Amino acid sequence: MKKMIYGVAGLALAPAAGYMYSRYAEPGWLRTTEVTITLKRLPPSFDGMRIVQFSDVHLGFHYTTEQLAGLAGRIQALNPDLICFTGDLYDSAVGSDAIPTVEVLSRLHAPLGKGAVLGNHDYYGKESEKIISILTDGGFSVLMNRSVPLQRGQERIWLGGVDDMWDGRPDLPRTLQNVPENECVILLAHCPDYADLALKRSVDLQLSGHSHGGQVRLPLFGPVVLPAYGRKYVAGHYVLGGGKLQVYTNRGIGVSVYPVRFNCRPELTVLTLRRG
């Protein structure tokens, strides 16, 4: 009888415990993922380059500027050569925290600089221009369908970025128009499924976010819900076209729509590039 009572009580409490964990524990349990990416066209002087990628902060929706400050400290402690942000700085609208956010972003430093693109949420509330200003004032190059060279000695690679696939106007030909055909390109694209278009061009590595990895992933089932343009390359490392293009989809920092994560911890990614 006691065993039966304990069993019934356990079944009754399990949903509440699961909710408490997914609402209050896992969203703050940040994981740093180390990934080595081998690129055939990477110049020798860039061998060993460290990129720290973060994505989908969603400030204002259960994520504060104070938390962003803690995140900045963790990013800086990883000694990045390049810092990349792949969209959705805010969840919907810029609040009164614009100046503190600029101050926090300004604390991030990397020898090769800081690049960013916008995500679909950065367009909500018609706030995209404000968010571009916040990122720019925070020292990020906002790559709206353009590329910039990254130089080490006499060698270089290119960091490009396209506008958001959902609410923006991505233009990859324009992004690559000044890039020599034989030079290595890293592309920032908020939506990971943009990789199907990038595969048709001369792009070596695409970094994306947007999907949150599903945000809630059930064992043996996977992600419960996925957004448009984030359903094919949901999370982690993908190799496409026989190695022509590699993709890394970051699970994001914050949450959106529902303030929960389950079996899908927030993520910082450290990508070490190696010459193939």
PDB file of N, CA, C and O in Angstrom, residues 56-68 88-93 97 101 134 254-255:
ATOM      1  N   ASP A  56      20.460  34.747 -30.284  1.00  0.00           N
ATOM      2  CA  ASP A  56      19.103  34.703 -29.715  1.00  0.00           C
ATOM      3  C   ASP A  56      19.071  35.027 -28.234  1.00  0.00           C
ATOM      4  O   ASP A  56      18.629  34.229 -27.402  1.00  0.00           O
ATOM      5  N   VAL A  57      19.516  36.231 -27.907  1.00  0.00           N
ATOM      6  CA  VAL A  57      19.495  36.684 -26.516  1.00  0.00           C
ATOM      7  C   VAL A  57      18.062  36.955 -26.053  1.00  0.00           C
ATOM      8  O   VAL A  57      17.675  36.639 -24.929  1.00  0.00           O
ATOM      9  N   HIS A  58      17.271  37.596 -26.894  1.00  0.00           N
ATOM     10  CA  HIS A  58      15.866  37.916 -26.596  1.00  0.00           C
ATOM     11  C   HIS A  58      15.733  38.746 -25.323  1.00  0.00           C
ATOM     12  O   HIS A  58      14.960  38.413 -24.415  1.00  0.00           O
ATOM     13  N   LEU A  59      16.490  39.843 -25.282  1.00  0.00           N
ATOM     14  CA  LEU A  59      16.367  40.767 -24.161  1.00  0.00           C
ATOM     15  C   LEU A  59      14.925  41.234 -24.018  1.00  0.00           C
ATOM     16  O   LEU A  59      14.231  41.487 -24.996  1.00  0.00           O
ATOM     17  N   GLY A  60      14.493  41.340 -22.780  1.00  0.00           N
ATOM     18  CA  GLY A  60      13.137  41.809 -22.494  1.00  0.00           C
ATOM     19  C   GLY A  60      12.142  40.703 -22.261  1.00  0.00           C
ATOM     20  O   GLY A  60      11.085  40.934 -21.674  1.00  0.00           O
ATOM     21  N   PHE A  61      12.460  39.484 -22.714  1.00  0.00           N
ATOM     22  CA  PHE A  61      11.571  38.347 -22.474  1.00  0.00           C
ATOM     23  C   PHE A  61      12.316  37.361 -21.581  1.00  0.00           C
ATOM     24  O   PHE A  61      12.966  36.442 -22.055  1.00  0.00           O
ATOM     25  N   HIS A  62      12.242  37.610 -20.286  1.00  0.00           N
ATOM     26  CA  HIS A  62      12.880  36.749 -19.293  1.00  0.00           C
ATOM     27  C   HIS A  62      14.403  36.722 -19.423  1.00  0.00           C
ATOM     28  O   HIS A  62      15.043  35.736 -19.038  1.00  0.00           O
ATOM     29  N   TYR A  63      14.976  37.785 -19.970  1.00  0.00           N
ATOM     30  CA  TYR A  63      16.433  37.910 -20.010  1.00  0.00           C
ATOM     31  C   TYR A  63      16.774  39.387 -19.866  1.00  0.00           C
ATOM     32  O   TYR A  63      16.247  40.230 -20.598  1.00  0.00           O
ATOM     33  N   THR A  64      17.678  39.706 -18.927  1.00  0.00           N
ATOM     34  CA  THR A  64      17.949  41.091 -18.559  1.00  0.00           C
ATOM     35  C   THR A  64      19.343  41.533 -19.000  1.00  0.00           C
ATOM     36  O   THR A  64      20.205  40.717 -19.339  1.00  0.00           O
ATOM     37  N   THR A  65      19.558  42.833 -18.951  1.00  0.00           N
ATOM     38  CA  THR A  65      20.877  43.372 -19.259  1.00  0.00           C
ATOM     39  C   THR A  65      21.908  42.894 -18.244  1.00  0.00           C
ATOM     40  O   THR A  65      23.081  42.700 -18.588  1.00  0.00           O
ATOM     41  N   GLU A  66      21.483  42.695 -17.004  1.00  0.00           N
ATOM     42  CA  GLU A  66      22.397  42.176 -15.984  1.00  0.00           C
ATOM     43  C   GLU A  66      22.866  40.767 -16.355  1.00  0.00           C
ATOM     44  O   GLU A  66      24.049  40.422 -16.196  1.00  0.00           O
ATOM     45  N   GLN A  67      21.963  39.956 -16.860  1.00  0.00           N
ATOM     46  CA  GLN A  67      22.359  38.622 -17.321  1.00  0.00           C
ATOM     47  C   GLN A  67      23.277  38.712 -18.534  1.00  0.00           C
ATOM     48  O   GLN A  67      24.221  37.923 -18.673  1.00  0.00           O
ATOM     49  N   LEU A  68      23.011  39.666 -19.415  1.00  0.00           N
ATOM     50  CA  LEU A  68      23.870  39.869 -20.577  1.00  0.00           C
ATOM     51  C   LEU A  68      25.285  40.247 -20.141  1.00  0.00           C
ATOM     52  O   LEU A  68      26.266  39.823 -20.765  1.00  0.00           O
ATOM     53  N   ASP A  88      18.572  38.290 -33.157  1.00  0.00           N
ATOM     54  CA  ASP A  88      17.577  38.350 -32.082  1.00  0.00           C
ATOM     55  C   ASP A  88      18.191  38.851 -30.776  1.00  0.00           C
ATOM     56  O   ASP A  88      18.219  38.158 -29.761  1.00  0.00           O
ATOM     57  N   LEU A  89      18.672  40.093 -30.827  1.00  0.00           N
ATOM     58  CA  LEU A  89      19.174  40.723 -29.604  1.00  0.00           C
ATOM     59  C   LEU A  89      18.017  41.008 -28.658  1.00  0.00           C
ATOM     60  O   LEU A  89      18.103  40.747 -27.458  1.00  0.00           O
ATOM     61  N   TYR A  90      16.929  41.529 -29.192  1.00  0.00           N
ATOM     62  CA  TYR A  90      15.726  41.798 -28.402  1.00  0.00           C
ATOM     63  C   TYR A  90      14.608  40.857 -28.827  1.00  0.00           C
ATOM     64  O   TYR A  90      14.596  40.354 -29.954  1.00  0.00           O
ATOM     65  N   ASP A  91      13.658  40.668 -27.932  1.00  0.00           N
ATOM     66  CA  ASP A  91      12.542  39.782 -28.264  1.00  0.00           C
ATOM     67  C   ASP A  91      11.474  40.502 -29.072  1.00  0.00           C
ATOM     68  O   ASP A  91      10.898  39.925 -29.982  1.00  0.00           O
ATOM     69  N   SER A  92      11.195  41.758 -28.718  1.00  0.00           N
ATOM     70  CA  SER A  92      10.172  42.466 -29.477  1.00  0.00           C
ATOM     71  C   SER A  92      10.474  43.951 -29.601  1.00  0.00           C
ATOM     72  O   SER A  92      10.552  44.483 -30.700  1.00  0.00           O
ATOM     73  N   ALA A  93      10.673  44.641 -28.480  1.00  0.00           N
ATOM     74  CA  ALA A  93      10.884  46.085 -28.527  1.00  0.00           C
ATOM     75  C   ALA A  93      12.035  46.472 -27.608  1.00  0.00           C
ATOM     76  O   ALA A  93      12.274  45.827 -26.582  1.00  0.00           O
ATOM     77  N   ASP A  97      16.590  50.024 -21.606  1.00  0.00           N
ATOM     78  CA  ASP A  97      17.907  49.457 -21.336  1.00  0.00           C
ATOM     79  C   ASP A  97      18.882  49.613 -22.502  1.00  0.00           C
ATOM     80  O   ASP A  97      19.916  48.952 -22.529  1.00  0.00           O
ATOM     81  N   THR A 101      22.762  48.291 -22.452  1.00  0.00           N
ATOM     82  CA  THR A 101      23.079  47.209 -23.390  1.00  0.00           C
ATOM     83  C   THR A 101      24.293  47.563 -24.232  1.00  0.00           C
ATOM     84  O   THR A 101      25.189  46.727 -24.444  1.00  0.00           O
ATOM     85  N   ILE A 134      22.295  50.071 -31.597  1.00  0.00           N
ATOM     86  CA  ILE A 134      22.805  49.508 -30.350  1.00  0.00           C
ATOM     87  C   ILE A 134      24.005  48.604 -30.617  1.00  0.00           C
ATOM     88  O   ILE A 134      25.036  48.693 -29.942  1.00  0.00           O
ATOM     89  N   GLY A 254      18.661  32.962 -24.907  1.00  0.00           N
ATOM     90  CA  GLY A 254      17.400  33.213 -24.231  1.00  0.00           C
ATOM     91  C   GLY A 254      16.293  32.265 -24.661  1.00  0.00           C
ATOM     92  O   GLY A 254      16.542  31.200 -25.240  1.00  0.00           O
ATOM     93  N   VAL A 255      15.085  32.675 -24.375  1.00  0.00           N
ATOM     94  CA  VAL A 255      13.891  31.917 -24.743  1.00  0.00           C
ATOM     95  C   VAL A 255      12.915  32.861 -25.439  1.00  0.00           C
ATOM     96  O   VAL A 255      13.024  34.078 -25.333  1.00  0.00           O
TER      97      VAL A 255
END
